Coordinates of C-alpha atoms in Angstrom, one line a residue:
M29 CA 48.3 13.2 -31.4
K30 CA 48.0 10.3 -28.9
A31 CA 44.7 8.6 -28.8
L32 CA 42.7 6.0 -27.1
V33 CA 41.4 4.1 -30.1
K34 CA 38.5 1.2 -29.8
T35 CA 40.1 -0.8 -33.1
K36 CA 37.6 -3.2 -34.3
R37 CA 34.4 -4.8 -32.7
D38 CA 35.3 -7.4 -30.2
V39 CA 36.1 -7.7 -26.3
G40 CA 39.0 -5.3 -25.4
C41 CA 40.8 -4.4 -28.8
M42 CA 41.8 -0.9 -27.2
E43 CA 45.2 0.9 -28.2
L44 CA 46.7 4.3 -27.8
L45 CA 47.8 5.2 -31.0
D46 CA 49.7 7.9 -32.6
V47 CA 46.6 9.5 -35.2
P48 CA 46.7 13.0 -37.1
I49 CA 45.1 16.0 -35.5
P50 CA 41.6 16.1 -37.0
H51 CA 40.9 18.7 -39.7
C52 CA 38.8 21.8 -38.2
G53 CA 35.7 21.9 -41.0
D54 CA 34.4 25.5 -41.8
D55 CA 31.5 25.3 -39.0
E56 CA 33.7 23.6 -36.4
V57 CA 36.0 24.5 -33.8
L58 CA 38.9 22.4 -32.9
I59 CA 39.5 22.0 -29.3
R60 CA 42.5 21.0 -26.9
I61 CA 41.3 18.4 -24.5
H62 CA 42.0 19.1 -20.8
V63 CA 40.0 16.7 -19.0
I64 CA 38.0 13.7 -20.1
G65 CA 35.9 11.4 -17.9
I66 CA 35.3 7.7 -18.2
C67 CA 31.6 6.7 -18.5
G68 CA 29.9 3.5 -17.7
S69 CA 29.1 3.3 -21.5
D70 CA 33.0 3.4 -22.3
L71 CA 33.1 0.5 -20.5
H72 CA 30.5 -1.1 -22.3
I73 CA 32.3 -0.4 -25.6
V74 CA 35.2 -1.9 -24.3
N75 CA 33.2 -5.4 -23.6
N76 CA 31.5 -5.0 -26.9
A77 CA 28.3 -4.7 -24.9
V78 CA 26.6 -1.9 -27.0
P79 CA 26.7 -0.8 -30.7
Y80 CA 29.6 1.5 -31.9
N81 CA 31.3 1.9 -35.1
P82 CA 34.8 0.8 -35.0
P83 CA 37.6 2.0 -35.3
V84 CA 36.8 5.2 -33.0
I85 CA 38.4 7.2 -30.6
M86 CA 37.0 6.5 -27.3
G87 CA 35.2 9.5 -24.9
H88 CA 32.6 11.8 -24.9
E89 CA 32.7 13.6 -21.1
F90 CA 35.2 16.5 -21.8
S91 CA 36.2 19.9 -21.3
G92 CA 38.6 22.0 -23.0
E93 CA 40.3 25.4 -25.0
I94 CA 39.7 26.2 -28.4
V95 CA 42.7 26.5 -30.4
E96 CA 41.4 26.9 -34.2
T97 CA 38.0 27.9 -35.5
G98 CA 36.2 27.2 -38.9
S99 CA 35.7 30.2 -41.5
Q100 CA 32.1 30.1 -40.5
V101 CA 32.5 30.3 -36.9
T102 CA 31.2 33.4 -35.2
R103 CA 30.4 32.5 -31.7
F104 CA 34.2 31.3 -30.4
K105 CA 37.6 32.1 -30.7
A106 CA 40.9 30.7 -29.8
G107 CA 41.6 30.6 -25.8
D108 CA 37.5 30.4 -25.3
R109 CA 37.2 27.4 -22.6
V110 CA 34.1 25.2 -23.9
V111 CA 32.2 22.3 -23.0
A112 CA 30.2 20.3 -26.0
E113 CA 27.7 17.7 -26.4
N114 CA 28.4 14.6 -27.1
V115 CA 25.3 13.9 -29.4
E116 CA 26.3 16.3 -32.5
S117 CA 23.6 15.3 -35.1
G118 CA 20.3 13.4 -35.9
C119 CA 18.4 13.3 -39.3
G120 CA 17.2 16.7 -38.9
E121 CA 13.6 15.3 -40.3
C122 CA 12.4 12.8 -38.0
E123 CA 9.7 14.1 -35.0
A124 CA 12.5 13.2 -32.3
C125 CA 14.8 15.8 -34.3
R126 CA 12.1 18.4 -35.0
T127 CA 11.1 18.3 -31.6
G128 CA 14.1 19.0 -30.0
H129 CA 15.2 15.4 -29.2
H130 CA 18.1 14.8 -31.7
C131 CA 19.6 12.4 -28.7
I132 CA 17.2 9.8 -29.4
C133 CA 16.9 9.7 -33.2
S134 CA 17.5 6.9 -34.8
T135 CA 20.3 8.1 -37.0
R136 CA 22.1 10.4 -34.1
N137 CA 25.9 10.7 -34.5
A138 CA 27.5 10.4 -31.3
K139 CA 31.0 11.3 -30.3
G140 CA 33.1 8.2 -28.9
I141 CA 30.6 5.8 -30.5
N142 CA 29.8 6.6 -34.0
S143 CA 32.5 9.1 -34.6
D144 CA 35.9 10.2 -33.2
G145 CA 35.8 11.3 -29.4
A146 CA 37.7 12.8 -27.0
M147 CA 40.0 10.4 -25.2
A148 CA 43.0 12.2 -27.2
E149 CA 44.9 15.7 -27.3
Y150 CA 42.6 17.2 -29.4
I151 CA 38.9 17.0 -30.8
V152 CA 36.8 18.6 -33.5
C153 CA 32.8 19.7 -32.7
K154 CA 30.6 21.8 -34.7
E155 CA 29.8 25.3 -33.4
R156 CA 26.3 24.7 -32.9
N157 CA 27.2 22.0 -30.1
V158 CA 29.7 24.1 -28.5
F159 CA 29.0 25.9 -25.1
H160 CA 31.2 28.9 -23.5
L161 CA 32.6 27.7 -20.0
P162 CA 32.1 30.4 -17.2
D163 CA 35.4 31.3 -15.5
S164 CA 33.8 29.7 -12.2
I165 CA 33.7 26.6 -13.7
T166 CA 36.8 24.6 -13.4
Y167 CA 37.9 22.4 -16.3
D168 CA 37.5 19.2 -13.8
Q169 CA 34.1 20.0 -12.9
A170 CA 33.2 20.8 -16.5
A171 CA 34.3 17.1 -17.6
L172 CA 31.5 15.8 -15.6
M173 CA 28.6 18.5 -17.5
E174 CA 28.0 16.0 -19.9
P175 CA 26.3 13.3 -17.0
L176 CA 25.2 16.0 -15.1
T177 CA 22.7 17.1 -18.4
V178 CA 22.0 13.5 -18.5
C179 CA 20.1 14.0 -15.0
C180 CA 18.9 17.2 -15.4
H181 CA 17.0 16.2 -18.7
G182 CA 15.7 12.8 -16.5
V183 CA 15.3 14.2 -12.9
F184 CA 13.4 17.6 -14.3
E185 CA 12.2 17.3 -17.7
Q186 CA 11.2 13.6 -17.8
S187 CA 10.4 13.0 -14.4
K188 CA 9.2 16.4 -13.4
V189 CA 10.5 15.9 -9.9
S190 CA 9.0 18.9 -7.3
A191 CA 9.1 20.3 -3.9
G192 CA 7.6 17.9 -1.6
D193 CA 8.2 14.7 -3.2
I194 CA 9.7 11.9 -1.7
V195 CA 12.3 10.0 -4.3
L196 CA 13.6 6.9 -4.2
V197 CA 17.3 6.7 -6.2
S198 CA 18.7 3.1 -6.8
G199 CA 22.4 3.0 -7.8
P200 CA 24.9 5.0 -6.1
G201 CA 27.1 5.8 -9.1
T202 CA 28.0 9.0 -10.7
I203 CA 24.5 9.2 -12.5
G204 CA 22.4 8.2 -9.5
L205 CA 24.3 10.6 -7.3
L206 CA 23.7 13.7 -9.3
A207 CA 20.1 12.6 -9.5
A208 CA 19.8 12.3 -5.9
L209 CA 21.5 16.0 -6.0
L210 CA 19.5 17.4 -8.2
A211 CA 16.2 16.1 -6.9
K212 CA 17.6 17.7 -3.4
I213 CA 17.9 20.6 -5.3
A214 CA 14.3 20.3 -6.3
G215 CA 12.8 20.4 -2.8
A216 CA 12.6 16.5 -2.7
T217 CA 13.2 14.3 0.4
V218 CA 15.7 11.7 -1.4
I219 CA 16.3 7.8 -0.6
L220 CA 19.4 6.4 -2.2
T221 CA 19.9 2.9 -2.1
G222 CA 23.1 0.7 -2.8
L223 CA 24.9 -2.6 -1.9
K224 CA 27.8 -3.5 0.5
A225 CA 29.9 -3.3 -2.2
D226 CA 28.5 0.5 -2.7
E227 CA 29.4 1.5 0.6
S228 CA 32.1 4.2 0.3
R229 CA 29.7 5.8 -2.5
L230 CA 27.1 5.7 0.0
K231 CA 29.2 7.5 2.6
L232 CA 29.8 10.2 0.3
A233 CA 26.3 10.6 -0.6
E234 CA 25.5 11.2 3.1
D235 CA 28.5 13.5 3.5
L236 CA 26.6 15.2 0.4
G237 CA 23.5 15.9 2.5
I238 CA 21.4 13.0 1.0
D239 CA 18.6 12.7 3.4
H240 CA 18.3 8.7 3.6
V241 CA 21.2 6.3 2.6
V242 CA 20.3 2.2 2.7
I243 CA 22.4 -0.3 2.2
L244 CA 20.0 -3.4 0.9
E245 CA 21.2 -6.4 2.5
N246 CA 21.3 -4.4 5.9
D247 CA 18.4 -2.0 5.7
D248 CA 14.8 -2.7 5.6
V249 CA 14.3 -0.2 2.7
D250 CA 10.6 -1.4 2.6
S251 CA 10.0 -0.2 6.3
L252 CA 11.6 3.0 5.7
V253 CA 9.2 3.9 2.7
S254 CA 6.3 3.0 4.6
E255 CA 7.2 5.0 7.8
L256 CA 8.3 8.2 5.2
T257 CA 5.2 7.8 3.1
R258 CA 2.6 6.9 5.8
D259 CA 2.2 3.6 3.5
K260 CA 1.5 5.5 0.5
G261 CA 4.6 4.6 -1.5
V262 CA 7.4 7.1 -2.9
D263 CA 6.2 9.5 -5.5
V264 CA 9.0 9.1 -8.0
V265 CA 11.9 6.2 -8.5
L266 CA 15.1 7.4 -10.5
E267 CA 16.4 3.7 -11.5
C268 CA 20.0 4.8 -12.3
S269 CA 21.5 1.0 -11.4
G270 CA 20.8 -1.1 -14.8
A271 CA 19.9 -3.8 -12.0
A272 CA 16.9 -6.1 -12.4
P273 CA 16.0 -6.5 -8.7
A274 CA 15.9 -2.4 -8.6
L275 CA 13.5 -2.5 -11.1
Q276 CA 11.3 -4.9 -9.5
N277 CA 11.6 -3.0 -6.2
A278 CA 10.6 0.4 -8.3
V279 CA 7.0 -0.9 -9.3
R280 CA 6.4 -2.4 -5.9
L281 CA 7.5 0.8 -3.5
V282 CA 6.3 3.5 -5.8
K283 CA 2.8 4.9 -5.0
M284 CA -0.2 4.8 -6.9
R285 CA 0.0 6.9 -10.2
G286 CA 3.7 7.3 -9.5
T287 CA 6.5 7.9 -11.9
I288 CA 9.4 5.3 -12.7
T289 CA 12.2 6.4 -14.7
L290 CA 15.0 4.4 -15.9
F291 CA 18.4 5.9 -16.6
G292 CA 20.2 2.5 -16.1
L293 CA 20.9 0.5 -19.3
F294 CA 20.3 -3.1 -18.5
G295 CA 23.2 -5.9 -19.6
K296 CA 20.0 -7.9 -20.5
E297 CA 16.0 -8.5 -20.3
A298 CA 14.9 -7.6 -17.1
A299 CA 11.5 -8.7 -15.6
I300 CA 8.7 -7.1 -13.4
N301 CA 5.6 -7.8 -12.3
W302 CA 3.4 -5.8 -14.9
N303 CA 0.6 -5.7 -12.9
Y304 CA 1.5 -3.4 -10.8
V305 CA 1.8 -0.9 -13.7
V306 CA -1.8 -1.5 -14.4
T307 CA -3.3 -1.9 -11.3
K308 CA -1.4 1.0 -9.6
E309 CA -1.7 3.1 -13.2
L310 CA 2.1 3.8 -13.1
E311 CA 3.7 5.9 -15.5
V312 CA 7.3 4.4 -16.3
R313 CA 9.4 6.6 -18.7
G314 CA 13.2 6.3 -20.1
T315 CA 15.7 8.8 -19.9
L316 CA 18.8 8.7 -22.4
S317 CA 21.0 11.3 -23.0
H318 CA 20.5 15.1 -23.2
T319 CA 18.6 18.2 -24.5
Y320 CA 19.8 21.7 -25.4
T321 CA 18.0 23.1 -22.2
A322 CA 19.6 20.6 -20.2
W323 CA 22.9 21.8 -21.1
Q324 CA 21.8 25.4 -20.4
R325 CA 20.5 24.5 -16.6
A326 CA 23.7 22.5 -15.9
I327 CA 25.7 25.1 -16.8
Q328 CA 23.7 27.7 -14.8
L329 CA 23.7 25.0 -11.7
L330 CA 27.7 24.9 -11.9
E331 CA 28.2 28.5 -12.2
K332 CA 26.0 29.1 -9.0
H333 CA 28.0 26.3 -7.3
M334 CA 25.1 24.6 -6.3
I335 CA 26.3 20.9 -7.4
P336 CA 29.8 19.8 -5.7
I337 CA 30.4 17.8 -8.8
E338 CA 34.3 17.7 -8.5
K339 CA 33.6 15.5 -4.9
L340 CA 32.5 12.8 -7.4
I341 CA 36.3 12.6 -9.0
T342 CA 38.1 10.2 -7.0
H343 CA 41.0 9.1 -9.6
E344 CA 43.0 11.1 -12.3
F345 CA 45.2 9.2 -14.5
S346 CA 47.1 10.4 -17.5
L347 CA 45.9 9.4 -20.9
T348 CA 49.0 7.3 -21.3
N349 CA 47.8 5.2 -18.0
W350 CA 44.5 4.5 -19.7
E351 CA 44.5 0.4 -18.8
Q352 CA 44.9 1.3 -15.0
A353 CA 42.3 3.9 -15.2
F354 CA 39.6 1.5 -16.7
K355 CA 40.6 -1.3 -14.3
V356 CA 39.4 1.2 -11.3
V357 CA 36.1 1.9 -13.4
E358 CA 35.6 -2.1 -13.5
S359 CA 36.4 -2.7 -10.3
K360 CA 34.2 -0.2 -9.0
E361 CA 36.9 0.9 -6.9
G362 CA 36.3 4.7 -7.6
I363 CA 33.3 6.9 -8.5
K364 CA 34.5 9.1 -11.1
V365 CA 37.8 8.4 -13.1
V366 CA 39.1 11.2 -15.4
L367 CA 42.0 11.2 -17.8
H368 CA 44.4 13.8 -18.6
P369 CA 45.9 13.9 -22.2

């Protein structure tokens, strides 16, 4: 089969190779890939900016159809439409694993990072990590399920956004847009901020019903927050950009005893005025990946057509045109770029 492989630990080092179709173990299913999304973390791997274990097949956002099941598999059969968790295991013994947070286990194994991923014609997954795909959800929509689960975990489980909150979301990428939409579903008033370079993404946010869209070079976000909150500050900040200035704005614009949740990964150390954290008694949290309950929630939201997730897909390429696809991602020309094997 064809597969996009990160061949060694260096910048670049990406090749489309012919590799064997993976073997389906007793407790595994073999999935024919229909659609794969390109994630920002995939770009970090290309640029050698995050830990990974080469050689490794890239990709962790995918949807597909089961073509083979192992002898111990009971919940699935050939022909089933599915999605799957990208973090397939932790150690099983640490506190994180025992409390349902295997995604932050220090020994976690993640598809496309530590083990072979989905930028290929086929992938094998443990049965326990696979979810049935309702007929009402398309393969394109399902390929964005993983980032949606990340946002379900961060918005609902970590930040506990609720009706009546005023929420500031920084960064209108895929995660920022999805986080903003979920905050709206929760009943919050949402401010989404970005830069001039994000104008097309911010226009989409407006079209999707986000309450207030701010171009930071042109608009006065401080005055808007002051007006909406009567000088109190926003209840929650969802930082999705991974940019130091956005983090500095967060501690300044959030209310006393407010919540800041960090989704974005920072390329280098980001300094903030920690006096704000102390004097305002802020709650600053990180959020990484997903939980089992976040997957359940994301599937239900798409099944009920509550998130128009397909509108985030701006470019589609064949796997053989992966170089062009990654250039679109790197240039921020599109929002969500997907590949078809």
